[in-house]
Coordinates of C-alpha atoms (C1' of nucleotides) in Angstrom, one line a residue:
Chain A
M297 CA 0.0 0.0 -0.1
E298 CA 1.6 3.1 -1.2
R299 CA 1.2 6.4 0.6
F300 CA 1.1 8.8 -2.5
D301 CA -0.3 8.5 -6.1
R302 CA 1.8 8.9 -9.1
I303 CA 2.1 12.4 -10.1
K304 CA 0.9 13.3 -13.6
V305 CA 1.9 16.1 -15.3
P306 CA -0.7 17.3 -17.9
S307 CA 0.6 17.9 -21.4
A308 CA -0.3 20.7 -23.3
Y309 CA -2.7 19.1 -25.7
E310 CA -4.6 17.7 -22.6
M311 CA -4.9 21.1 -21.1
V312 CA -6.3 22.5 -24.4
A313 CA -8.9 19.7 -24.5
E314 CA -9.7 20.2 -20.9
A315 CA -10.0 24.1 -21.2
I316 CA -12.6 23.7 -24.0
E317 CA -14.3 20.8 -22.4
A318 CA -14.7 22.9 -19.3
E319 CA -16.3 25.6 -21.2
I320 CA -18.7 23.0 -22.6
V321 CA -19.5 21.3 -19.5
S322 CA -20.1 24.4 -17.6
G323 CA -22.6 25.5 -20.3
R324 CA -20.7 28.7 -21.5
L325 CA -20.4 26.9 -24.8
R326 CA -23.6 25.4 -26.0
P327 CA -24.4 22.8 -28.6
G328 CA -24.2 24.3 -32.0
D329 CA -21.7 27.0 -31.0
E330 CA -18.6 27.4 -32.9
I331 CA -15.2 26.9 -31.5
G332 CA -13.1 28.8 -33.7
T333 CA -10.4 28.1 -36.1
E334 CA -7.2 26.3 -35.3
A335 CA -5.4 29.5 -35.8
A336 CA -7.7 31.2 -33.3
L337 CA -7.0 28.7 -30.8
V338 CA -3.5 28.8 -31.4
R339 CA -3.5 32.5 -30.7
Q340 CA -5.7 31.9 -27.5
F341 CA -3.7 29.2 -25.8
G342 CA -0.3 30.2 -27.0
V343 CA 0.6 26.7 -28.1
N344 CA 1.5 25.2 -31.5
R345 CA -0.9 24.3 -34.0
S346 CA 0.0 20.6 -33.8
T347 CA -0.5 20.9 -30.1
V348 CA -4.2 22.3 -30.7
R349 CA -4.9 19.7 -33.2
E350 CA -4.1 16.9 -30.8
G351 CA -6.3 18.5 -28.2
I352 CA -9.2 18.7 -31.0
R353 CA -8.8 15.0 -31.8
V354 CA -9.4 14.2 -28.1
L355 CA -12.6 16.3 -27.9
E356 CA -13.9 15.1 -31.2
Q357 CA -13.4 11.3 -30.0
G358 CA -15.1 12.3 -26.8
G359 CA -18.2 13.3 -28.6
L360 CA -18.1 16.9 -27.4
V361 CA -17.1 18.4 -30.8
R362 CA -17.8 17.7 -34.4
R363 CA -16.2 19.0 -37.4
E364 CA -18.5 19.3 -40.3
A365 CA -17.2 18.1 -43.7
S366 CA -13.6 19.2 -42.7
R367 CA -14.8 22.6 -41.9
K368 CA -15.6 24.7 -38.9
L369 CA -15.6 23.2 -35.3
F370 CA -19.1 22.9 -33.7
V371 CA -20.0 22.1 -30.0
C372 CA -22.3 19.1 -30.8
E373 CA -25.3 17.6 -29.3
P374 CA -24.0 15.1 -26.8
R375 CA -26.5 12.4 -28.0
A376 CA -25.5 9.4 -29.8
G377 CA -22.0 10.4 -30.5
G378 CA -20.8 6.9 -31.2
L379 CA -20.1 6.2 -27.5
S380 CA -22.7 3.3 -27.5
T381 CA -20.8 1.9 -30.5
R382 CA -17.5 2.2 -28.5
I383 CA -18.9 0.4 -25.6
S384 CA -20.3 -2.3 -27.9
R385 CA -16.8 -2.7 -29.2
A386 CA -15.3 -2.9 -25.6
L387 CA -17.9 -5.6 -24.7
V388 CA -16.9 -7.6 -27.7
L389 CA -13.2 -7.5 -26.9
Q390 CA -14.1 -8.7 -23.4
D391 CA -15.7 -11.9 -25.4
V392 CA -19.1 -11.2 -23.6
T393 CA -21.4 -14.1 -24.4
F394 CA -25.0 -14.0 -25.8
R395 CA -26.3 -15.1 -22.4
E396 CA -25.0 -12.0 -20.8
L397 CA -26.5 -9.9 -23.8
F398 CA -29.8 -11.7 -23.4
D399 CA -30.2 -11.4 -19.7
T400 CA -29.3 -7.8 -19.8
A401 CA -31.7 -7.2 -22.7
M402 CA -34.5 -9.0 -20.5
V403 CA -33.9 -6.4 -17.7
L404 CA -33.6 -3.4 -19.9
E405 CA -36.3 -4.2 -22.7
V406 CA -38.8 -5.2 -19.9
G407 CA -38.1 -1.9 -18.0
S408 CA -38.2 0.1 -21.2
V409 CA -41.8 -1.3 -22.2
E410 CA -42.9 -0.6 -18.6
G411 CA -41.8 2.8 -19.1
A412 CA -43.4 3.2 -22.3
V413 CA -46.7 2.0 -20.9
V414 CA -46.6 4.7 -18.3
H415 CA -45.2 7.6 -20.7
A416 CA -46.0 6.7 -24.3
D417 CA -48.1 9.5 -26.0
A418 CA -49.9 9.4 -29.3
D419 CA -47.1 10.4 -31.4
M420 CA -45.1 7.5 -30.2
L421 CA -47.9 5.0 -30.6
A422 CA -48.3 6.3 -34.2
A423 CA -44.6 5.7 -34.7
L424 CA -44.9 2.1 -33.3
E425 CA -47.9 1.5 -35.5
D426 CA -45.9 2.8 -38.4
N427 CA -43.2 0.4 -37.6
Q428 CA -45.6 -2.4 -37.2
E429 CA -47.2 -1.8 -40.7
R430 CA -43.8 -1.9 -42.3
L431 CA -42.8 -5.1 -40.3
E432 CA -45.9 -7.0 -41.4
A433 CA -45.1 -5.8 -45.1
A434 CA -41.6 -7.2 -44.8
V435 CA -41.9 -10.5 -42.9
N436 CA -40.1 -12.3 -45.7
N437 CA -37.0 -10.1 -45.8
P438 CA -34.7 -10.8 -42.9
V439 CA -32.4 -7.7 -43.3
V440 CA -35.6 -5.4 -43.2
V441 CA -37.1 -7.4 -40.3
A442 CA -34.0 -7.2 -38.3
E443 CA -33.9 -3.3 -38.8
L444 CA -37.3 -3.1 -38.0
D445 CA -37.1 -5.1 -34.8
S446 CA -34.2 -3.0 -33.7
E447 CA -36.0 0.2 -34.6
F448 CA -39.2 -1.1 -32.5
H449 CA -37.2 -1.6 -29.4
A450 CA -35.5 1.8 -29.7
L451 CA -39.0 3.5 -30.1
L452 CA -40.1 1.9 -27.2
A453 CA -37.2 3.0 -25.4
R454 CA -37.7 6.4 -26.7
A455 CA -41.3 6.3 -25.6
C456 CA -40.3 6.1 -22.0
G457 CA -39.2 9.6 -22.2
N458 CA -36.1 8.5 -20.3
R459 CA -32.8 9.4 -21.9
V460 CA -30.8 7.6 -19.3
L461 CA -32.6 4.3 -19.7
E462 CA -32.6 5.0 -23.6
M463 CA -28.6 5.3 -23.4
A464 CA -28.0 2.5 -21.1
R465 CA -29.8 -0.1 -23.3
E466 CA -28.0 1.1 -26.5
P467 CA -24.8 -0.9 -26.2
A468 CA -26.3 -3.9 -25.6
A469 CA -29.1 -3.5 -28.3
L470 CA -26.4 -2.8 -30.8
L471 CA -24.9 -6.2 -30.3
F472 CA -28.2 -8.0 -29.7
F473 CA -30.7 -7.3 -32.3
P474 CA -28.5 -7.4 -35.5
S475 CA -28.5 -11.4 -34.9
T476 CA -32.2 -11.3 -35.5
E477 CA -31.3 -11.2 -39.2
M478 CA -29.5 -14.5 -38.7
I479 CA -32.4 -16.0 -36.9
C480 CA -35.0 -15.0 -39.4
R481 CA -32.9 -16.7 -42.2
R482 CA -32.8 -19.9 -40.5
V483 CA -36.1 -20.0 -38.5
P484 CA -38.9 -19.4 -41.1
E485 CA -41.7 -18.7 -38.7
G486 CA -39.5 -16.4 -36.7
A487 CA -40.6 -13.1 -38.3
G488 CA -44.2 -14.0 -38.0
R489 CA -43.9 -14.7 -34.2
M490 CA -42.1 -11.4 -33.9
A491 CA -44.6 -9.5 -35.7
Q492 CA -47.2 -11.0 -33.5
A493 CA -45.5 -10.2 -30.3
H494 CA -44.8 -6.7 -31.4
R495 CA -48.6 -6.4 -32.0
F496 CA -49.5 -7.4 -28.6
I497 CA -46.9 -5.1 -27.0
I498 CA -48.1 -2.2 -28.9
D499 CA -51.8 -2.9 -27.8
A500 CA -50.6 -3.5 -24.3
V501 CA -48.8 -0.1 -24.2
R502 CA -51.7 1.8 -25.7
A503 CA -54.1 0.0 -23.1
R504 CA -51.5 0.8 -20.4
D505 CA -51.6 -2.5 -19.2
L506 CA -48.2 -3.0 -17.4
Q507 CA -48.8 -6.8 -16.7
L508 CA -49.5 -7.6 -20.2
S509 CA -46.6 -5.6 -21.6
R510 CA -44.2 -7.3 -19.6
T511 CA -45.6 -10.9 -20.4
W512 CA -45.4 -10.1 -24.1
M513 CA -41.9 -8.6 -24.0
R514 CA -40.7 -11.5 -21.9
R515 CA -42.2 -14.0 -24.4
H516 CA -40.8 -11.9 -27.3
L517 CA -37.3 -12.2 -25.8
V518 CA -37.6 -15.9 -25.0
D519 CA -38.7 -16.5 -28.5
W520 CA -35.7 -14.5 -29.8
R521 CA -33.5 -16.9 -27.6
K522 CA -35.4 -19.9 -28.8
G523 CA -34.7 -19.1 -32.4
F524 CA -31.2 -18.2 -31.7
V525 CA -30.8 -21.8 -30.4
R526 CA -32.7 -23.5 -33.2
A527 CA -30.6 -21.6 -35.7
G528 CA -27.7 -23.6 -34.3
R529 CA -25.9 -21.0 -32.1
E530 CA -25.0 -21.6 -28.6
I531 CA -26.2 -19.1 -26.1
D532 CA -23.0 -19.4 -24.2
E533 CA -20.7 -18.6 -27.1
P534 CA -19.0 -15.2 -27.2
V535 CA -20.2 -12.5 -29.6
E536 CA -18.0 -12.8 -32.5
R537 CA -15.6 -10.2 -33.5
I538 CA -16.4 -10.4 -37.1
F539 CA -20.1 -10.0 -36.5
A540 CA -19.5 -7.1 -34.1
R541 CA -17.3 -5.3 -36.7
Y542 CA -20.5 -5.6 -38.9
A543 CA -22.9 -4.0 -36.3
L544 CA -20.2 -1.3 -35.6
S545 CA -19.6 -0.2 -39.1
K546 CA -23.3 0.0 -39.8
S547 CA -24.1 2.0 -36.8
Q548 CA -21.4 4.6 -37.3
S549 CA -23.1 6.0 -40.4
Chain B
M230 CA -34.9 13.0 -49.8
E231 CA -31.4 12.6 -51.4
R232 CA -30.3 9.7 -53.4
F233 CA -26.7 9.7 -52.2
D234 CA -24.9 10.3 -49.1
R235 CA -22.1 12.7 -48.8
I236 CA -18.7 11.2 -49.6
K237 CA -16.4 11.2 -46.8
V238 CA -12.7 11.2 -47.9
P239 CA -10.8 9.5 -44.9
S240 CA -7.8 11.4 -43.6
A241 CA -4.6 9.9 -43.0
Y242 CA -4.9 10.1 -39.2
E243 CA -8.2 8.4 -39.4
M244 CA -6.6 5.8 -41.5
V245 CA -3.8 5.2 -39.0
A246 CA -6.2 5.0 -36.2
E247 CA -8.4 2.4 -38.2
A248 CA -5.5 0.4 -39.1
I249 CA -4.4 -0.1 -35.6
E250 CA -8.0 -0.5 -34.3
A251 CA -8.6 -3.2 -36.9
E252 CA -5.6 -5.1 -35.6
I253 CA -7.0 -4.9 -32.0
V254 CA -10.6 -5.7 -32.9
S255 CA -9.6 -8.8 -35.1
G256 CA -7.6 -10.1 -32.1
R257 CA -4.3 -9.9 -33.8
L258 CA -3.0 -7.4 -31.2
R259 CA -4.1 -8.4 -27.8
P260 CA -4.4 -6.6 -24.5
G261 CA -1.0 -5.9 -23.2
D262 CA 0.8 -5.9 -26.4
E263 CA 3.1 -3.2 -27.4
I264 CA 2.1 -1.0 -30.4
G265 CA 5.5 0.2 -30.9
T266 CA 7.1 3.7 -30.9
E267 CA 5.9 6.6 -32.9
A268 CA 9.1 6.4 -35.1
A269 CA 8.2 2.9 -35.8
L270 CA 4.6 3.8 -36.8
V271 CA 6.1 6.4 -39.0
R272 CA 8.1 4.0 -40.8
Q273 CA 5.4 1.5 -41.2
F274 CA 2.6 3.8 -42.3
G275 CA 4.9 6.0 -44.3
V276 CA 3.1 9.2 -42.8
N277 CA 4.4 12.2 -40.7
R278 CA 4.9 12.0 -37.2
S279 CA 2.2 14.4 -36.4
T280 CA -0.1 12.5 -38.4
V281 CA 0.6 9.3 -36.5
R282 CA 0.3 11.3 -33.2
E283 CA -3.2 12.4 -33.9
G284 CA -4.1 8.9 -34.9
I285 CA -2.8 8.0 -31.5
R286 CA -4.9 10.5 -29.7
V287 CA -8.0 9.0 -31.3
L288 CA -7.2 5.6 -30.1
E289 CA -6.1 6.6 -26.7
Q290 CA -9.4 8.4 -26.2
G291 CA -11.4 5.6 -27.5
G292 CA -10.0 3.3 -24.9
L293 CA -8.2 0.9 -27.1
V294 CA -4.7 2.2 -26.3
R295 CA -3.0 3.4 -23.4
R296 CA 0.3 5.2 -22.8
E297 CA 1.8 4.5 -19.3
A298 CA 3.3 7.8 -17.9
S299 CA 4.4 9.2 -21.4
R300 CA 6.0 6.0 -22.2
K301 CA 5.4 2.9 -24.4
L302 CA 2.0 2.5 -26.1
F303 CA 0.0 -0.7 -24.9
V304 CA -3.2 -2.2 -26.2
C305 CA -5.4 -2.0 -23.1
E306 CA -8.1 -3.9 -21.3
P307 CA -11.2 -2.5 -23.1
R308 CA -13.2 -2.5 -19.8
A309 CA -14.5 0.7 -18.2
G310 CA -12.0 2.8 -19.7
G311 CA -13.5 6.1 -18.9
L312 CA -16.3 5.6 -21.3
S313 CA -19.0 5.3 -18.4
T314 CA -17.6 8.6 -17.3
R315 CA -18.1 10.2 -20.9
I316 CA -21.6 8.8 -21.1
S317 CA -22.6 10.4 -17.6
R318 CA -21.0 13.7 -19.0
A319 CA -23.3 13.4 -22.0
L320 CA -26.3 12.8 -19.8
V321 CA -25.6 15.7 -17.7
L322 CA -25.3 18.0 -20.8
Q323 CA -28.7 16.7 -21.7
D324 CA -30.0 17.8 -18.4
V325 CA -31.5 14.5 -17.5
T326 CA -33.6 14.5 -14.3
F327 CA -33.0 12.8 -11.2
R328 CA -36.3 11.2 -12.0
E329 CA -34.8 9.6 -15.1
L330 CA -31.9 8.5 -13.1
F331 CA -34.0 7.1 -10.4
D332 CA -36.3 5.1 -12.9
T333 CA -33.3 3.7 -14.7
A334 CA -31.6 2.7 -11.3
M335 CA -34.8 0.9 -10.4
V336 CA -34.6 -1.1 -13.4
L337 CA -31.0 -1.9 -13.4
E338 CA -30.3 -2.5 -9.6
V339 CA -33.2 -4.7 -9.3
G340 CA -32.0 -6.7 -12.5
S341 CA -28.6 -6.7 -11.0
V342 CA -29.7 -8.2 -7.6
E343 CA -31.6 -10.8 -9.2
G344 CA -28.7 -11.8 -11.1
A345 CA -26.5 -11.8 -8.0
V346 CA -29.2 -14.2 -6.4
V347 CA -28.5 -16.4 -9.2
H348 CA -24.9 -16.3 -9.7
A349 CA -23.1 -14.8 -6.7
D350 CA -20.5 -17.1 -5.2
A351 CA -18.9 -17.3 -1.8
D352 CA -16.2 -14.8 -2.8
M353 CA -18.8 -12.2 -3.7
L354 CA -20.7 -12.9 -0.5
A355 CA -17.6 -12.2 1.3
A356 CA -16.9 -9.0 -0.4
L357 CA -20.4 -8.0 0.3
E358 CA -20.0 -8.9 3.9
D359 CA -16.9 -7.0 4.3
N360 CA -18.5 -3.8 2.5
Q361 CA -21.4 -4.3 5.0
E362 CA -19.0 -4.4 7.9
R363 CA -17.3 -1.2 6.8
L364 CA -20.6 0.5 6.2
E365 CA -21.9 -0.2 9.9
A366 CA -18.7 1.2 11.2
A367 CA -19.0 4.2 9.3
V368 CA -22.8 5.4 9.6
N369 CA -21.8 8.6 10.9
N370 CA -19.5 9.6 8.1
P371 CA -21.5 10.6 5.0
V372 CA -18.5 10.6 2.6
V373 CA -17.8 6.9 3.4
V374 CA -21.2 5.9 3.6
A375 CA -21.9 7.2 -0.1
E376 CA -18.5 5.5 -1.1
L377 CA -19.5 2.3 0.4
D378 CA -23.2 2.4 -1.0
S379 CA -21.7 2.9 -4.5
E380 CA -19.2 0.1 -4.0
F381 CA -22.1 -2.1 -2.6
H382 CA -24.2 -1.8 -5.7
A383 CA -21.1 -2.2 -8.1
L384 CA -20.3 -5.4 -6.2
L385 CA -23.8 -6.6 -6.7
A386 CA -23.4 -6.0 -10.4
R387 CA -20.1 -7.7 -10.3
A388 CA -21.7 -10.8 -8.6
C389 CA -24.1 -11.3 -11.5
G390 CA -21.1 -12.2 -13.7
N391 CA -22.8 -10.2 -16.4
R392 CA -20.4 -7.7 -17.8
V393 CA -22.9 -6.2 -20.1
L394 CA -25.3 -5.4 -17.4
E395 CA -22.3 -4.2 -15.3
M396 CA -21.3 -1.7 -17.8
A397 CA -25.0 -0.6 -18.5
R398 CA -25.5 0.4 -15.1
E399 CA -22.3 2.4 -14.5
P400 CA -23.2 5.7 -16.2
A401 CA -26.5 6.0 -14.2
A402 CA -24.7 4.7 -11.1
L403 CA -22.1 7.3 -11.4
L404 CA -24.6 10.0 -11.4
F405 CA -27.1 8.5 -9.0
F406 CA -25.2 7.3 -6.0
P407 CA -23.1 10.5 -5.2
S408 CA -26.0 12.3 -3.9
T409 CA -26.3 9.7 -1.2
E410 CA -23.5 11.8 0.5
M411 CA -26.0 14.9 0.4
I412 CA -28.9 12.7 1.8
C413 CA -27.0 11.3 4.4
R414 CA -25.9 14.8 5.5
R415 CA -29.5 16.1 5.8
V416 CA -31.5 13.1 6.8
P417 CA -29.8 11.8 9.9
E418 CA -31.6 8.3 10.0
G419 CA -30.6 7.7 6.4
A420 CA -27.4 5.7 6.7
G421 CA -29.0 3.6 9.4
R422 CA -31.9 2.7 7.1
M423 CA -29.5 1.9 4.2
A424 CA -27.3 -0.3 6.4
Q425 CA -30.3 -2.3 7.3
A426 CA -31.5 -2.7 3.7
H427 CA -28.2 -3.7 2.5
R428 CA -28.2 -6.5 5.4
F429 CA -31.4 -7.6 4.1
I430 CA -30.3 -7.6 0.5
I431 CA -27.2 -9.7 1.2
D432 CA -29.1 -12.2 3.3
A433 CA -31.6 -12.5 0.5
V434 CA -28.8 -13.0 -2.0
R435 CA -27.2 -15.6 0.2
A436 CA -30.5 -17.4 0.6
R437 CA -31.0 -17.2 -3.1
D438 CA -34.4 -15.5 -2.5
L439 CA -35.4 -13.8 -5.6
Q440 CA -38.4 -12.4 -4.3
L441 CA -37.0 -11.1 -1.2
S442 CA -34.0 -9.7 -2.8
R443 CA -36.2 -7.6 -5.4
T444 CA -38.6 -6.3 -2.5
W445 CA -35.6 -5.0 -0.4
M446 CA -33.7 -3.6 -3.5
R447 CA -37.1 -1.7 -4.3
R448 CA -37.3 -0.5 -0.7
H449 CA -33.8 0.5 -0.6
L450 CA -34.3 2.6 -3.7
V451 CA -37.4 4.0 -2.5
D452 CA -35.9 5.1 0.6
W453 CA -33.1 6.9 -1.4
R454 CA -35.7 8.7 -3.2
K455 CA -37.8 9.6 0.0
G456 CA -34.5 10.9 1.4
F457 CA -33.7 12.9 -1.7
V458 CA -37.0 14.6 -1.2
R459 CA -36.7 15.2 2.4
A460 CA -33.3 16.7 1.8
G461 CA -35.2 19.4 0.1
R462 CA -34.4 18.5 -3.6
E463 CA -36.8 18.2 -6.4
I464 CA -36.9 14.7 -8.1
D465 CA -37.6 16.5 -11.4
E466 CA -34.8 18.8 -11.3
P467 CA -31.9 18.2 -13.6
V468 CA -28.6 16.6 -12.4
E469 CA -26.5 19.8 -12.0
R470 CA -23.4 20.5 -13.9
I471 CA -21.3 21.3 -11.0
F472 CA -22.2 18.3 -9.3
A473 CA -21.6 16.2 -12.2
R474 CA -18.2 17.6 -12.6
Y475 CA -17.4 16.6 -9.1
A476 CA -18.5 12.8 -9.8
L477 CA -16.7 13.1 -13.0
S478 CA -13.1 14.2 -11.7
K479 CA -13.4 11.5 -8.9
S480 CA -14.1 8.6 -11.2
Q481 CA -11.2 9.4 -13.6
S482 CA -8.5 8.6 -11.2
Chain C
dA207 C1' -30.3 43.1 -62.9
dA208 C1' -29.9 38.4 -61.7
dA209 C1' -27.4 34.2 -62.6
dG210 C1' -23.2 32.0 -63.0
dG211 C1' -18.1 31.6 -62.9
dA212 C1' -13.2 32.9 -62.0
dG213 C1' -10.2 34.1 -58.9
dG214 C1' -8.4 35.2 -54.4
dC215 C1' -8.4 34.3 -49.4
dT216 C1' -8.9 31.0 -45.5
dT217 C1' -8.4 27.0 -43.2
dT218 C1' -7.5 22.2 -42.7
dG219 C1' -4.6 18.2 -43.6
dT220 C1' -0.1 17.0 -44.1
dC221 C1' 4.7 17.3 -44.3
dG222 C1' 10.0 18.0 -42.9
dG223 C1' 13.0 19.2 -39.4
dA224 C1' 14.3 20.7 -34.8
dC225 C1' 15.0 20.6 -29.7
dA226 C1' 14.3 20.1 -24.6
dA227 C1' 12.9 17.0 -21.1
dA228 C1' 12.0 12.6 -19.4
dA229 C1' 12.7 7.6 -19.2
dG230 C1' 15.6 3.8 -19.8
dG231 C1' 19.8 1.6 -20.2
dC232 C1' 24.9 1.3 -19.8
dT233 C1' 29.3 2.0 -17.6
dA234 C1' 32.3 3.1 -14.2
dT235 C1' 33.1 4.2 -9.5
dT236 C1' 33.3 3.3 -4.7
Chain D
dA60 C1' 27.2 -5.3 -5.4
dA61 C1' 25.2 -1.0 -5.2
dT62 C1' 25.1 3.4 -6.8
dA63 C1' 26.0 7.5 -9.3
dG64 C1' 26.7 9.6 -13.7
dC65 C1' 26.3 9.5 -18.6
dC66 C1' 24.5 8.3 -23.2
dT67 C1' 20.5 7.0 -26.1
dT68 C1' 15.9 6.6 -27.1
dT69 C1' 11.5 8.6 -27.1
dT70 C1' 7.9 11.8 -26.2
dG71 C1' 6.0 16.5 -26.2
dT72 C1' 6.3 20.7 -28.3
dC73 C1' 7.6 24.0 -31.6
dC74 C1' 8.5 26.3 -36.2
dG75 C1' 7.6 26.8 -41.0
dA76 C1' 5.8 25.3 -45.4
dC77 C1' 2.5 23.8 -48.9
dA78 C1' -1.4 21.5 -51.5
dA79 C1' -6.3 20.8 -51.6
dA80 C1' -10.8 22.2 -50.3
dG81 C1' -14.1 25.3 -48.7
dC82 C1' -15.6 30.2 -48.7
dC83 C1' -16.2 34.7 -50.4
dT84 C1' -16.1 38.4 -53.6
dC85 C1' -16.3 40.5 -57.4
dC86 C1' -16.8 40.3 -62.6
dT87 C1' -18.9 38.6 -66.6
dT88 C1' -22.7 37.1 -69.3
dT89 C1' -27.2 36.9 -70.7

DNA sequence: AAAGGAGGCTTTGTCGGACAAAAGGCTATT
DNA sequence: AATAGCCTTTTGTCCGACAAAGCCTCCTTT
């Protein structure tokens, strides 16, 4: 047990990043504001442009700042910001299993539908109905079905009006739902059952029936799991790296 | 509705970052491996050192690579890696409310204790007991109580053996539990009730009693919320920025 | 006079080279 | 053998430069 921590001398580029970050976190710079040109930052901070640029890379990667088409620097909406993608990637590198994804989805998606039951408004219900309509029209197209299933669950989370929950479920969802495509390919009746479950979930949300919404969400997820196994996959196998790269590249666009 | 997306010409530093990232994601570079010196990368990629350095900043910030005390570059264990912190920051910038945090914690912590009931082993129970012992010894010290409460919930999540869930709960936890300190300061009996709830939760986990664990976790969280309100805070107020910065700086060490 | 294009200015992305400070390794001294 | 001092490597920072791409302004053309 050491008495003192290692002393970390901050480097100039870190200080540049922190100075700008502090302005954003404090609210003095708001999303949409311009940061200024590199030359301007060089003047203000009194450091070299290379140093400023390294600082900018840090902020950009942190999702605080965006550069539109290699032009001006904006403070950006801290939303999506690729952070979920990066967490997903970290999970893949840790070789998490489908069981872990499934158990987590069970917790988060059920929580999500409960929130939707309480908070969903007419617009959200309309969006869900629209999704359902497109799903029923595309039951024979695995790619579209997978996309629409993913969208369905994202809509439910959005309907909660809970941005914390919405963000918490995203990394798992990013890894979880893409395999729906694989399942639909190998289990012919999968898409139909999914459409049916979605139907019941939407109805439960509309009727504000907590118990029913839970039941059908659980059934829906258990179905997913059964399909996964019937498609010949092992629930305890790790999410594969190749697969994850596919999910990753798709979500970054 | 446009037919084509904007074409994005990748810049050299992005390609450097992607090339190294690809090696890591594919598994050809494993955590702990060295990346090589900047000069070596300059040779291999045939670009300028400034360019290489910008690429390294991107990777570093992405949590794939770490530089130990301004020395060699390692591929790092992809866990936590400050990503949770950054999500927390994004949530704060979105002015999420305590209600959102609370509702999410309700979902995730209950899910977490359920997992613990199923999967906790003797070591984890010992760790929980140890935490409990320290908590009971420190009921009069709000700072320590808050830390131990946070640790308690982190231990439960760890006990699930579900890294996805563990990571999903972290951003909310980072914002949620620090206010325990404030509550304990203003609500004298708070720490005692907390210790009691923890006691029951641990016992339920040991007894593998799902129902009881749920009940006490809910009670524990509802207590937190009551304390929050009794401490004079409004459940629908946004998590403040100053507070968040405190939580943030603490977690980065 | 309005639309469109040409040129000039600004800004980014990249390059080459340079140097001080820190970290690591090696040697010589005690 | 332990330690102190020196040398080498590597990082962090700086300077200056230039091509390409966006942006702006002004001029030409219809």
